Amino acid sequence: MSKIKTIGVVTSGGDAPGMNAAVRAVVRAGIHYGFSILGVRKGYEGLLRGDIVEMSLRSVGDIIHRGGTSLQTARSAEFATAEGVKKAISIAKVFGMDALIVIGGDGSFRGLLDLSKYGLATMGIPGTIDNDIACTEYTIGFDTALNTVQDAIDKIRDTAYSHDRCSVLEVMGRKAGYIALNVGISGGAEAVILPEKEFDIDKDIIKPIMEGRNRGKKHYLVVIAEGVGGAGEVAQYIEEKTDIKSRATILGHIQRGGSPTVYDRVMASRMGAYAVKLLHEGVTNRIIALQKGALVNFDVQEALAMKKTIDKDMIELSKILAM
Ligand code: ATP
């Protein structure tokens, strides 16, 4: 069993809807197991500054339905240095922190690995709208972001229909195309352009639009992942080649906000409580992951070495259904 008495919890990297639900689960499950819980504000930056508060059952009341992160988040260049990690360890000691649970992405988990080398017990919970963490099929915030994008697509479709237009929508995802691929299918896009797959603008965008027009289509949707970019240029090219009026929309940070979906709240609650349960059992330095519907955990180093692949059948499906 565990010698850990005090657990810190921090949200790091980009914010994602559901992070609050995960913090709430860590605090409440932690207190249930008899741990003291410290909230680290503003990511690793807050750890370096000792911006740390004692958490109680009540301090996580009224946050499960909120987007963003009530602990706030930050990116810290200082923490990513050898000196920064040593400083963070000394601050953790001052506060009596035996373990740290971080809710964030790969960059945050690299930081965890550095901290674990100095004996701090660590746990990582995948939290990013991009779903780009290799060891897990799901990251907290992904479902909410998909629903936000889908809502935007439905609105854009109304205006594209009214004007017989082509809409070119650029969605987030950093270097990964999971958001683009999923909303491409759920939004019925004529073309989906992903960073994981090389594309030819004439073959992959112009051709399906022209074929669709020949079959009687009058409005069109092209989804482009942030990792490819260039929605404005693509819209211009479509207009030049086809004479179809085209408009680009870059959705931006609206995709990161909003009240988390039920799926994100439940997944975040499960992952948060599972991370604490593992620490209670004396298991440390793991990343929580979802595999085939079940929660599992991987060694941090092993998790960071994994490579994520995009589902080729989903890409094929998006093409078949775009006819
Ligand atoms: P997201 O996917 O939302 O961007 P992330 O956790 O990958 O989340 P990053 O900005 O990459 O976001 O990382 C968050 C913080 O983790 C950084 O500001 C930095 O302090 C720390 N970090 C990132 N990379 C490393 C690294 N290689 N070694 C140590 N610490 C790191």
Tab-separated table of C-alpha atoms in Angstrom, residues 2 10-11 30 39 61 78 82 113 156 163 168 172 232 285 319 322:
chain	number	residue	atom	x	y	z
A	2	SER	CA	0.912	3.626	-0.455
A	10	VAL	CA	-2.562	20.496	-11.659
A	11	THR	CA	-4.022	21.258	-15.100
A	30	GLY	CA	-8.632	11.586	-2.789
A	39	GLY	CA	-4.498	22.341	-5.942
A	61	GLY	CA	-18.380	22.403	-5.815
A	78	GLU	CA	11.374	27.642	-17.085
A	82	ALA	CA	16.841	21.038	-15.547
A	113	LEU	CA	8.742	12.089	-16.246
A	156	ILE	CA	-22.757	27.112	-41.687
A	163	HIS	CA	-26.610	30.789	-51.219
A	168	VAL	CA	-14.327	25.585	-46.178
A	172	MET	CA	-8.348	22.566	-34.442
A	232	GLY	CA	-8.636	30.846	-47.161
A	285	ASN	CA	4.397	7.075	-12.509
A	319	LYS	CA	-15.025	9.307	-48.797
A	322	ALA	CA	-19.482	11.988	-49.265
